[in-house]
Amino acid sequence: MMAAILRRPAPLCALISFAVILAVWQAAVDFGFVKAFFISSPSRVAFELVRQVKNGELAANLSVTLYEFIIGLAFAVLIGGLLGLLASWSETVQHILDPFIWFKYSSPTIAFYPMFVAWLGLGEATIIVMAFLFAVTPIYANTLSGIKNTDPDLIRAAISFGARRHDLFFKVSLPASAPILIAGLRLAVGRALTGVVAAELFGAAAGLGYSMSYYGQKLRTTEMMASLIVIIILGVIFTQALAALEARVGAWRTGPGR
Amino acid sequence: MTEKATQGRLEISDLSITYRKPRSDEVFTAVEGVSLTIEKGSFVTIVGSSGCGKSTLLLAMAGLIPKASGAIALDGQEVTKPGPDRAMVFQDASLLPWRTVHGNVRFALELQRWKRDDIDERAMRYVRMVGLGAFADYHPHQLSGGMRQRVNIARALCVDPDVLLMDEPFGALDAQTREVMCDELLRIWERDKKTAIFVTHAIDEAIFLGDRVVVMGRNPGHIRDVIEIDLPRPRTNAMLDSPAFVDYRRRLREYIAADLAALQMVEAIV
Ligand SMILES: Nc1ncnc2c1ncn2[C@@H]1O[C@H](COP(=O)(O)OP(=O)(O)O)[C@@H](O)[C@H]1O
Ligand SMILES: [Mg+2]
């Protein structure tokens, strides 16, 4: 994972630009251009993070957010993947699901939030459902297009050697679409995190989003920033890990190989 | 290990094949009234301008597309679906890009449920036979076009078919590589003389490889002539300039020229 980041083009430039932003932010506050009240400062946020680690606040919020994220994502992978597979095998299933996919694509997912609050109340259940709703579309869409658009030349060659249905699936379609499936997972991870945090902002008793909204309302910018930074770091770690996996699995598509 | 006795006599009688036209109930006749007997262990090449149904005919022999009428029998058994008695060499796009050379050859053995114990070794033997022993761990995108076709040939041969079906296997290769591959193919074929059917649009290739050259015409696809190639085996490059070869070449060129003239006439009228 670390190696993958370092191998990418010009990681040095990225590091430098990041350092410059932090320095400007710190300096703007230290030299009095902007009040710390509005934007806090890197050093304040760092001290706040240390404090939250020591008193266990961070662990408590992080574990709640991660739990909701993982359960929501798991449902999205299971249900989105299963429906995607069924739709790739049967045009009828695909046509039945089409309108729902259009709704999902053309409407903001967060608009469904009040409905689930009415059904499930504020809290964990609704947050997990929001994570699921945010993440399920790319899983479904990528599973469907990946399996369905398997190169017909490969299918025909396999059939000519006597491949049966499960051979075609496990030995041709699935490996052929592995890069697309992982790309779908990468999108879903980012969206599930969005869903969890958004839902936590509106109504929760714990979690990083809850922490941000709680401190935000009390105008305690530093504490709010600390949770924001943790969320950003989570997002970056997840998507970069999956991007690295994607590059590995898809190396045969473009890659230099050995 | 003992190879089974060579079978592989193909008998095609009055075969017609149709395709459904897209978005309509009309059918398009791609091949009509084709009768052809291919003796076991013989090498038959099929030439004809593009669109005259060569691939269609081959796919029907492979059992990959249905017949509209007529029959194809392999050693007396009606061909209705793919079977281990036939193997097809495709163009290079049909290799699994995520598998290595060895893995691609092994793929065919896996699909035909060969015993697990010797599957790796057998695949490796065929990889070596086509001269790719040093490249067994390479992926298709790391190979040249000629090397990829060697993999395709190894994959078809390793399942020990009675009939080898090849659809323009060297069509994407440059002229020099083609020659090398033809030599190589004959060298491999001479070892156990499986029945071989080879589609090409290169006349020299058809004569050089074949015991017989089947000339196909279009609208709808049919057999116009079958020319016996009376050149001794093993074939050598020196034969390319022999009077007999030149004579075969001229005869075949006349067919193709007539085809082209007919096509131009049609275009002039339309
Ligand atoms: N899947 C298909 N559906 C409809 N028509 C086809 C299909 N495959 C081939 N044809 C038509 O059948 C004719 C013969 O095609 P083909 O066998 O591929 O010719 P060749 O291999 O000699 O170039 C062509 O006119 C082609 O357009
Ligand atoms: Mg063809």
Coordinates of C-alpha atoms and ligand atoms in Angstrom, one line a residue:
Chain A
M1 CA 0.0 0.0 0.0
M2 CA 2.7 2.5 1.1
A3 CA 4.9 1.2 -1.8
A4 CA 2.0 1.8 -4.2
I5 CA 1.7 5.4 -3.1
L6 CA 5.4 6.0 -3.4
R7 CA 5.5 4.5 -6.9
R8 CA 2.9 6.9 -8.2
P9 CA 4.2 9.8 -10.3
A10 CA 5.5 12.7 -8.4
P11 CA 4.5 11.8 -4.9
L12 CA 7.0 14.4 -3.8
C13 CA 5.0 17.2 -5.4
A14 CA 1.9 16.1 -3.6
L15 CA 3.7 16.0 -0.3
I16 CA 5.2 19.4 -0.8
S17 CA 1.9 21.0 -1.8
F18 CA 0.2 19.4 1.2
A19 CA 3.0 20.8 3.5
V20 CA 2.6 24.2 2.0
I21 CA -1.1 24.3 2.7
L22 CA -0.5 23.3 6.3
A23 CA 2.2 25.9 6.7
V24 CA 0.0 28.7 5.2
W25 CA -2.9 27.6 7.4
Q26 CA -0.7 27.7 10.6
A27 CA 1.0 31.0 9.6
A28 CA -2.3 32.7 8.8
V29 CA -3.5 32.0 12.3
D30 CA -0.2 32.6 14.1
F31 CA 0.4 35.9 12.5
G32 CA -3.2 37.0 13.1
F33 CA -4.5 37.2 9.5
V34 CA -7.5 35.0 10.4
K35 CA -8.9 34.3 13.8
A36 CA -8.3 30.7 15.1
F37 CA -12.0 30.8 16.0
F38 CA -12.9 30.5 12.3
I39 CA -10.4 27.9 11.0
S40 CA -8.6 26.6 14.0
S41 CA -5.0 25.7 13.1
P42 CA -3.0 22.5 12.4
S43 CA -1.2 22.6 15.8
R44 CA -4.5 23.1 17.7
V45 CA -6.1 20.3 15.7
A46 CA -3.1 18.0 16.4
F47 CA -3.3 18.7 20.2
E48 CA -7.0 18.1 20.1
L49 CA -6.5 14.8 18.4
V50 CA -3.9 13.7 21.0
R51 CA -6.4 14.7 23.7
Q52 CA -9.2 12.7 22.1
V53 CA -6.9 9.7 21.7
K54 CA -6.0 9.8 25.4
N55 CA -9.5 10.2 26.8
G56 CA -10.9 7.6 24.4
E57 CA -13.3 10.0 22.7
L58 CA -11.8 9.3 19.3
A59 CA -11.9 5.5 19.7
A60 CA -15.6 5.7 20.7
N61 CA -16.6 7.8 17.7
L62 CA -14.4 6.0 15.3
S63 CA -15.7 2.6 16.2
V64 CA -19.3 3.7 15.9
T65 CA -18.7 5.2 12.5
L66 CA -16.7 2.3 11.2
Y67 CA -19.3 -0.2 12.4
E68 CA -22.1 1.6 10.6
F69 CA -19.9 2.0 7.5
I70 CA -18.9 -1.6 7.4
I71 CA -22.4 -3.0 7.9
G72 CA -23.9 -0.6 5.3
L73 CA -21.2 -1.4 2.8
A74 CA -21.5 -5.2 3.4
F75 CA -25.2 -5.0 2.6
A76 CA -24.5 -2.9 -0.5
V77 CA -21.9 -5.5 -1.7
L78 CA -24.2 -8.5 -1.0
I79 CA -27.4 -7.1 -2.3
G80 CA -26.0 -4.9 -5.1
G81 CA -23.7 -7.7 -6.2
L82 CA -26.4 -10.3 -6.2
L83 CA -28.9 -8.1 -8.1
G84 CA -26.1 -7.2 -10.6
L85 CA -25.4 -10.9 -11.2
L86 CA -29.1 -11.7 -11.7
A87 CA -29.5 -8.8 -14.0
S88 CA -26.4 -9.8 -16.0
W89 CA -28.0 -13.3 -16.5
S90 CA -31.5 -12.2 -17.3
E91 CA -32.6 -9.2 -19.3
T92 CA -36.0 -9.4 -17.6
V93 CA -34.5 -8.9 -14.2
Q94 CA -32.5 -6.0 -15.7
H95 CA -35.6 -4.3 -17.1
I96 CA -37.4 -4.8 -13.8
L97 CA -34.6 -3.1 -11.9
D98 CA -34.0 -0.3 -14.5
P99 CA -36.5 2.2 -13.1
F100 CA -35.1 2.0 -9.6
I101 CA -31.6 2.5 -10.9
W102 CA -32.8 5.6 -12.9
F103 CA -34.4 7.0 -9.7
K104 CA -31.2 6.3 -7.8
Y105 CA -29.0 8.0 -10.4
S106 CA -31.1 11.0 -11.0
S107 CA -32.1 11.9 -7.5
P108 CA -29.9 12.9 -4.5
T109 CA -29.7 9.9 -2.2
I110 CA -29.8 12.1 0.9
A111 CA -33.4 13.1 0.0
F112 CA -34.5 9.7 1.1
Y113 CA -33.2 10.4 4.6
P114 CA -36.3 11.9 6.2
M115 CA -38.3 8.9 5.0
F116 CA -36.1 6.5 6.8
V117 CA -36.1 8.6 9.9
A118 CA -39.9 8.3 9.9
W119 CA -39.7 4.5 9.5
L120 CA -36.6 3.6 11.5
G121 CA -36.1 6.6 13.8
L122 CA -33.0 8.6 14.3
G123 CA -29.8 6.6 14.9
E124 CA -28.0 3.5 13.9
A125 CA -30.5 1.7 11.7
T126 CA -31.2 4.8 9.5
I127 CA -27.5 5.6 9.3
I128 CA -26.7 2.0 8.1
V129 CA -29.5 2.3 5.5
M130 CA -28.1 5.6 4.2
A131 CA -24.7 4.1 3.8
F132 CA -26.2 1.1 2.0
L133 CA -28.2 3.4 -0.3
F134 CA -25.2 5.5 -1.2
A135 CA -23.0 2.5 -1.9
V136 CA -25.3 0.1 -3.7
T137 CA -25.6 1.8 -7.1
P138 CA -22.0 1.5 -8.2
I139 CA -21.8 -2.1 -6.9
Y140 CA -24.9 -3.0 -8.9
A141 CA -23.9 -1.1 -12.1
N142 CA -20.4 -2.4 -12.2
T143 CA -21.3 -6.0 -11.5
L144 CA -23.9 -5.9 -14.2
S145 CA -21.7 -4.2 -16.9
G146 CA -18.6 -6.2 -15.9
I147 CA -20.2 -9.7 -16.1
K148 CA -22.5 -8.9 -19.0
N149 CA -19.9 -7.3 -21.3
T150 CA -17.4 -10.1 -21.0
D151 CA -15.5 -10.3 -24.3
P152 CA -17.6 -12.6 -26.5
D153 CA -14.4 -14.0 -28.2
L154 CA -13.3 -15.4 -24.8
I155 CA -16.7 -16.9 -24.1
R156 CA -16.8 -18.5 -27.6
A157 CA -13.3 -19.9 -27.2
A158 CA -14.2 -21.4 -23.7
I159 CA -17.4 -22.9 -25.1
S160 CA -15.5 -24.5 -28.0
F161 CA -13.4 -26.3 -25.4
G162 CA -16.5 -27.6 -23.6
A163 CA -17.0 -24.9 -20.9
R164 CA -20.2 -25.3 -18.9
R165 CA -22.1 -22.4 -17.3
H166 CA -20.2 -22.4 -14.1
D167 CA -16.9 -22.6 -16.0
L168 CA -17.9 -19.5 -18.0
F169 CA -18.7 -17.6 -14.8
F170 CA -15.8 -18.6 -12.6
K171 CA -13.1 -19.0 -15.2
V172 CA -14.0 -16.3 -17.7
S173 CA -16.6 -13.7 -16.7
L174 CA -15.5 -13.2 -13.1
P175 CA -11.8 -12.9 -13.6
A176 CA -12.4 -10.8 -16.8
S177 CA -14.5 -8.3 -14.8
A178 CA -12.5 -8.3 -11.6
P179 CA -11.0 -4.9 -12.3
I180 CA -14.4 -3.4 -12.9
L181 CA -15.8 -5.0 -9.8
I182 CA -13.0 -3.6 -7.7
A183 CA -13.5 -0.2 -9.3
G184 CA -17.2 -0.4 -8.3
L185 CA -16.1 -1.3 -4.7
R186 CA -13.8 1.7 -4.6
L187 CA -16.6 4.1 -5.6
A188 CA -18.9 2.4 -3.1
V189 CA -16.5 2.8 -0.2
G190 CA -16.3 6.5 -0.8
R191 CA -20.0 6.8 -1.1
A192 CA -20.8 4.6 2.0
L193 CA -18.6 6.9 4.0
T194 CA -20.4 9.9 2.7
G195 CA -23.7 8.3 3.6
V196 CA -22.6 7.5 7.1
V197 CA -21.2 10.9 7.9
A198 CA -24.2 12.8 6.3
A199 CA -26.7 10.7 8.3
E200 CA -24.6 11.1 11.5
L201 CA -24.6 14.9 11.0
F202 CA -28.4 15.0 11.2
G203 CA -29.2 12.6 13.9
A204 CA -27.0 10.3 16.0
A205 CA -25.8 9.7 19.5
A206 CA -22.2 8.9 18.6
G207 CA -19.8 8.8 15.6
L208 CA -17.5 11.1 13.8
G209 CA -20.3 12.9 12.0
Y210 CA -22.2 13.3 15.3
S211 CA -19.0 14.7 16.9
M212 CA -18.6 17.3 14.0
S213 CA -22.2 18.4 14.3
Y214 CA -22.1 18.5 18.1
Y215 CA -18.9 20.7 18.3
G216 CA -20.0 22.7 15.2
Q217 CA -23.2 23.8 17.0
K218 CA -21.1 24.9 20.0
L219 CA -18.8 26.8 17.6
R220 CA -15.8 24.7 18.8
T221 CA -13.9 24.7 15.5
T222 CA -10.8 22.9 16.7
E223 CA -12.8 19.9 18.0
M224 CA -14.9 19.8 14.8
M225 CA -11.8 20.0 12.6
A226 CA -10.3 17.0 14.5
S227 CA -13.2 14.8 13.5
L228 CA -13.2 16.1 10.0
I229 CA -9.5 15.3 9.6
V230 CA -10.1 11.7 10.8
I231 CA -12.9 11.3 8.3
I232 CA -10.6 12.5 5.5
I233 CA -7.9 10.2 6.5
L234 CA -10.3 7.2 6.6
G235 CA -11.5 8.1 3.1
V236 CA -8.0 8.4 1.7
I237 CA -6.8 5.1 3.2
F238 CA -9.8 3.1 1.9
T239 CA -9.8 4.5 -1.6
Q240 CA -6.0 4.3 -2.0
A241 CA -5.9 0.7 -0.7
L242 CA -8.6 -0.2 -3.3
A243 CA -6.9 1.7 -6.1
A244 CA -3.7 -0.2 -5.3
L245 CA -5.6 -3.5 -5.4
E246 CA -7.3 -2.4 -8.6
A247 CA -3.9 -1.7 -10.2
R248 CA -2.6 -5.1 -9.1
V249 CA -5.6 -7.1 -10.3
G250 CA -6.0 -5.2 -13.6
A251 CA -2.3 -5.3 -14.4
W252 CA -2.9 -7.7 -17.3
R253 CA -5.1 -5.1 -19.0
T254 CA -2.5 -2.5 -19.6
G255 CA 0.4 -3.2 -17.3
P256 CA 4.1 -3.8 -18.0
G257 CA 3.7 -7.1 -16.0
R258 CA 6.9 -8.6 -14.9
Chain B
M1 CA 1.1 -42.2 -22.1
T2 CA -0.7 -43.7 -25.0
E3 CA -2.4 -41.4 -27.5
K4 CA -5.7 -42.7 -28.9
A5 CA -5.7 -44.1 -32.4
T6 CA -6.2 -41.3 -34.9
Q7 CA -9.9 -40.8 -35.8
G8 CA -11.2 -37.8 -37.6
R9 CA -13.1 -38.4 -40.8
L10 CA -15.5 -35.5 -41.5
E11 CA -18.4 -35.9 -43.8
I12 CA -20.4 -32.8 -44.7
S13 CA -23.5 -33.3 -46.8
D14 CA -25.7 -30.7 -48.4
L15 CA -25.1 -28.3 -45.5
S16 CA -26.9 -24.9 -45.3
I17 CA -26.5 -22.4 -42.5
T18 CA -28.7 -19.3 -42.0
Y19 CA -28.4 -16.3 -39.7
R20 CA -31.4 -14.3 -38.5
K21 CA -31.2 -10.7 -39.7
P22 CA -31.0 -8.3 -36.9
R23 CA -34.4 -6.9 -35.7
S24 CA -36.4 -8.9 -38.2
D25 CA -37.7 -12.4 -38.9
E26 CA -36.0 -12.7 -42.2
V27 CA -33.1 -15.1 -42.5
F28 CA -29.8 -14.6 -44.4
T29 CA -28.3 -17.7 -46.0
A30 CA -24.6 -17.7 -45.3
V31 CA -23.7 -21.2 -46.6
E32 CA -25.8 -23.3 -49.0
G33 CA -25.6 -26.8 -50.3
V34 CA -22.0 -27.6 -49.1
S35 CA -20.9 -31.2 -49.4
L36 CA -17.4 -32.2 -48.6
T37 CA -15.6 -35.2 -47.3
I38 CA -12.4 -34.8 -45.3
E39 CA -10.4 -38.0 -44.8
K40 CA -8.8 -38.6 -41.4
G41 CA -5.3 -37.3 -41.2
S42 CA -5.6 -35.0 -44.2
F43 CA -4.9 -31.3 -44.3
V44 CA -7.6 -29.3 -46.0
T45 CA -7.4 -25.6 -46.6
I46 CA -10.3 -23.3 -47.4
V47 CA -9.9 -20.1 -49.4
G48 CA -12.4 -17.5 -50.7
S49 CA -13.0 -13.8 -50.6
S50 CA -14.2 -12.3 -47.3
G51 CA -17.8 -12.9 -46.5
C52 CA -18.2 -16.2 -48.4
G53 CA -18.9 -18.2 -45.3
K54 CA -15.6 -19.7 -44.4
S55 CA -15.8 -18.9 -40.7
T56 CA -19.5 -20.0 -40.7
L57 CA -18.6 -23.4 -42.1
L58 CA -15.8 -23.8 -39.6
L59 CA -18.0 -22.8 -36.7
A60 CA -20.6 -25.3 -37.7
M61 CA -17.9 -28.0 -37.8
A62 CA -16.9 -26.9 -34.3
G63 CA -20.6 -27.3 -33.2
L64 CA -20.8 -23.6 -32.2
I65 CA -23.6 -22.6 -34.5
P66 CA -26.7 -24.6 -35.6
K67 CA -27.3 -26.0 -39.1
A68 CA -30.3 -25.0 -41.1
S69 CA -30.3 -28.2 -43.1
G70 CA -27.9 -30.9 -44.1
A71 CA -25.5 -32.9 -41.9
I72 CA -22.0 -32.9 -40.5
A73 CA -20.8 -36.2 -39.3
L74 CA -17.5 -36.9 -37.5
D75 CA -16.6 -40.6 -37.7
G76 CA -20.3 -41.3 -38.3
Q77 CA -21.4 -39.2 -35.3
E78 CA -23.6 -36.2 -36.0
V79 CA -22.0 -32.9 -34.8
T80 CA -24.4 -30.9 -32.7
K81 CA -22.2 -29.2 -30.1
P82 CA -18.6 -28.7 -29.2
G83 CA -16.7 -31.9 -28.2
P84 CA -13.3 -33.0 -27.1
D85 CA -12.8 -34.6 -30.5
R86 CA -12.5 -31.2 -32.1
A87 CA -10.4 -28.2 -31.1
M88 CA -10.3 -24.7 -32.5
V89 CA -7.4 -22.3 -33.0
F90 CA -8.7 -18.8 -32.9
Q91 CA -7.1 -15.5 -33.6
D92 CA -5.1 -14.1 -30.7
A93 CA -7.9 -12.2 -29.1
S94 CA -9.2 -15.4 -27.6
L95 CA -6.4 -15.9 -25.1
L96 CA -7.3 -15.1 -21.5
P97 CA -5.3 -12.0 -20.8
W98 CA -5.0 -12.6 -17.1
R99 CA -3.6 -16.1 -17.5
T100 CA 0.0 -16.9 -18.3
V101 CA 1.0 -18.9 -21.4
H102 CA 1.0 -22.0 -19.3
G103 CA -2.3 -21.0 -17.7
N104 CA -3.9 -20.5 -21.0
V105 CA -2.9 -23.9 -22.3
R106 CA -4.0 -25.4 -18.9
F107 CA -7.3 -23.7 -19.3
A108 CA -8.4 -26.1 -22.1
L109 CA -7.4 -29.1 -20.1
E110 CA -9.3 -27.8 -17.1
L111 CA -12.4 -27.3 -19.2
Q112 CA -12.2 -30.9 -20.5
R113 CA -11.8 -32.2 -16.9
W114 CA -8.4 -33.8 -17.4
K115 CA -6.9 -35.6 -14.4
R116 CA -5.4 -33.0 -12.0
D117 CA -2.2 -35.0 -11.4
D118 CA -0.7 -34.5 -14.9
I119 CA -2.5 -31.4 -16.1
D120 CA 0.3 -29.0 -15.3
E121 CA 2.9 -31.3 -16.8
R122 CA 0.9 -31.9 -19.9
A123 CA 0.3 -28.2 -20.5
M124 CA 4.0 -27.5 -20.0
R125 CA 4.8 -30.2 -22.6
Y126 CA 2.7 -28.5 -25.2
V127 CA 4.1 -25.1 -24.3
R128 CA 7.5 -26.5 -25.0
M129 CA 6.4 -28.2 -28.2
V130 CA 5.5 -24.8 -29.7
G131 CA 8.8 -23.4 -28.6
L132 CA 7.6 -21.2 -25.7
G133 CA 9.2 -23.1 -22.8
A134 CA 11.1 -20.0 -21.8
F135 CA 7.9 -17.9 -21.9
A136 CA 5.6 -20.1 -19.8
D137 CA 5.1 -17.5 -17.2
Y138 CA 4.5 -14.6 -19.6
H139 CA 1.1 -13.0 -20.1
P140 CA -0.4 -12.6 -23.6
H141 CA 0.2 -8.9 -23.7
Q142 CA 3.9 -9.5 -23.2
L143 CA 4.2 -11.7 -26.3
S144 CA 4.4 -11.0 -30.0
G145 CA 1.5 -11.9 -32.3
G146 CA 3.3 -15.0 -33.6
M147 CA 4.0 -16.2 -30.0
R148 CA 0.4 -15.7 -29.1
Q149 CA -0.7 -17.9 -32.0
R150 CA 1.8 -20.6 -30.8
V151 CA -0.1 -20.5 -27.5
N152 CA -3.4 -20.9 -29.4
I153 CA -2.0 -23.9 -31.3
A154 CA -0.7 -25.4 -28.1
R155 CA -4.0 -24.9 -26.4
A156 CA -5.9 -26.7 -29.2
L157 CA -3.4 -29.6 -29.5
C158 CA -3.0 -30.3 -25.8
V159 CA -6.6 -31.7 -25.5
D160 CA -5.6 -34.3 -28.1
P161 CA -8.5 -33.7 -30.6
D162 CA -9.0 -35.7 -33.7
V163 CA -9.8 -32.6 -35.8
L164 CA -8.0 -29.3 -35.6
L165 CA -10.1 -26.3 -36.8
M166 CA -8.2 -23.1 -37.7
D167 CA -9.8 -19.9 -38.7
E168 CA -7.2 -17.6 -40.3
P169 CA -4.9 -18.2 -37.3
F170 CA -2.1 -16.3 -38.9
G171 CA -4.3 -13.5 -40.4
A172 CA -2.9 -10.8 -38.1
L173 CA 0.7 -11.7 -38.5
D174 CA 3.3 -10.1 -40.9
A175 CA 4.4 -12.0 -44.0
Q176 CA 7.7 -13.2 -42.5
T177 CA 6.2 -14.5 -39.3
R178 CA 3.4 -16.2 -41.3
E179 CA 6.0 -18.2 -43.2
V180 CA 7.7 -19.3 -40.0
M181 CA 4.4 -20.3 -38.4
C182 CA 3.3 -22.3 -41.5
D183 CA 6.6 -24.3 -41.3
E184 CA 6.1 -24.8 -37.6
L185 CA 2.5 -25.8 -38.0
L186 CA 3.4 -28.5 -40.6
R187 CA 6.3 -29.7 -38.4
I188 CA 3.9 -30.2 -35.6
W189 CA 1.2 -31.7 -37.8
E190 CA 3.5 -34.3 -39.3
R191 CA 4.1 -35.8 -35.9
D192 CA 0.6 -37.3 -35.4
K193 CA -1.3 -36.2 -38.5
K194 CA -4.5 -35.0 -37.0
T195 CA -7.2 -34.0 -39.4
A196 CA -6.6 -30.3 -40.0
I197 CA -8.9 -27.7 -41.6
F198 CA -7.4 -24.4 -42.1
V199 CA -9.2 -21.2 -43.3
T200 CA -7.1 -18.5 -45.0
H201 CA -7.3 -15.9 -47.6
A202 CA -3.7 -16.2 -48.6
I203 CA -3.4 -18.4 -51.7
D204 CA 0.3 -19.4 -51.2
E205 CA -0.5 -20.5 -47.6
A206 CA -3.4 -22.6 -48.8
I207 CA -1.3 -24.4 -51.4
F208 CA 1.8 -24.8 -49.1
L209 CA -0.2 -26.4 -46.2
G210 CA -3.0 -28.3 -47.9
D211 CA -3.5 -31.8 -49.4
R212 CA -6.5 -30.2 -50.9
V213 CA -7.6 -26.6 -51.3
V214 CA -11.4 -25.9 -51.1
V215 CA -12.3 -22.7 -53.0
M216 CA -15.5 -21.0 -51.8
G217 CA -17.6 -18.4 -53.5
R218 CA -20.2 -16.1 -52.2
N219 CA -23.9 -15.1 -52.4
P220 CA -24.7 -17.5 -50.8
G221 CA -21.5 -19.2 -49.7
H222 CA -20.8 -22.4 -51.6
I223 CA -18.0 -24.6 -52.8
R224 CA -16.8 -23.8 -56.3
D225 CA -13.9 -26.2 -56.6
V226 CA -11.7 -28.6 -54.7
I227 CA -8.1 -28.7 -55.9
E228 CA -5.8 -31.6 -55.1
I229 CA -2.3 -30.4 -54.2
D230 CA 0.0 -33.0 -55.5
L231 CA 3.2 -31.8 -53.8
P232 CA 5.3 -34.2 -51.8
R233 CA 5.7 -33.9 -48.0
P234 CA 7.4 -32.6 -46.1
R235 CA 6.8 -29.3 -47.9
T236 CA 9.7 -27.0 -48.2
N237 CA 10.1 -23.3 -49.1
A238 CA 11.9 -24.3 -52.3
M239 CA 8.6 -25.7 -53.6
L240 CA 7.1 -22.2 -53.6
D241 CA 8.9 -21.6 -57.0
S242 CA 8.3 -25.0 -58.5
P243 CA 6.3 -25.2 -61.8
A244 CA 3.6 -27.2 -60.1
F245 CA 3.2 -24.6 -57.3
V246 CA 3.2 -21.7 -59.8
D247 CA 0.5 -23.5 -61.7
Y248 CA -1.7 -24.0 -58.6
R249 CA -1.2 -20.4 -57.7
R250 CA -2.4 -19.3 -61.2
R251 CA -5.5 -21.4 -61.1
L252 CA -6.5 -20.1 -57.7
R253 CA -5.8 -16.5 -58.6
E254 CA -8.1 -16.8 -61.6
Y255 CA -11.0 -17.8 -59.2
I256 CA -10.2 -14.8 -56.9
A257 CA -9.9 -12.5 -59.9
A258 CA -13.3 -13.7 -61.3
D259 CA -14.7 -13.1 -57.8
L260 CA -13.4 -9.5 -57.8
A261 CA -14.6 -8.8 -61.3
A262 CA -18.1 -10.0 -60.3
L263 CA -18.0 -7.9 -57.2
Q264 CA -17.0 -4.8 -59.3
M265 CA -19.8 -5.5 -61.8
V266 CA -22.4 -5.6 -58.9
E267 CA -21.0 -2.4 -57.5
A268 CA -21.1 -0.7 -61.0
I269 CA -24.8 -1.7 -61.4
V270 CA -25.8 -0.7 -57.9
Ligands
LIG1 N1 -23.5 -13.7 -36.4 C1 -23.9 -13.4 -37.6 N2 -25.1 -12.8 -37.8 C2 -25.6 -12.5 -39.1 N3 -24.8 -12.6 -40.2 C3 -23.6 -13.2 -40.1 C4 -23.1 -13.5 -38.8 N4 -21.8 -14.0 -39.0 C5 -21.6 -13.9 -40.3 N5 -22.6 -13.4 -41.0 C6 -22.7 -13.2 -42.4 O1 -22.5 -14.4 -43.1 C7 -21.7 -14.3 -44.2 C8 -20.5 -15.2 -44.1 O2 -19.7 -14.7 -43.0 P1 -18.3 -15.4 -42.6 O3 -18.6 -16.9 -42.4 O4 -17.8 -14.7 -41.4 O5 -17.4 -15.2 -43.9 P2 -15.9 -15.3 -44.1 O6 -15.3 -16.0 -42.8 O7 -15.7 -16.1 -45.3 O8 -15.3 -13.9 -44.2 C9 -21.3 -12.8 -44.3 O9 -22.1 -12.2 -45.2 C10 -21.6 -12.3 -42.9 O10 -22.1 -10.9 -43.0
MG2 MG -13.9 -15.3 -41.4

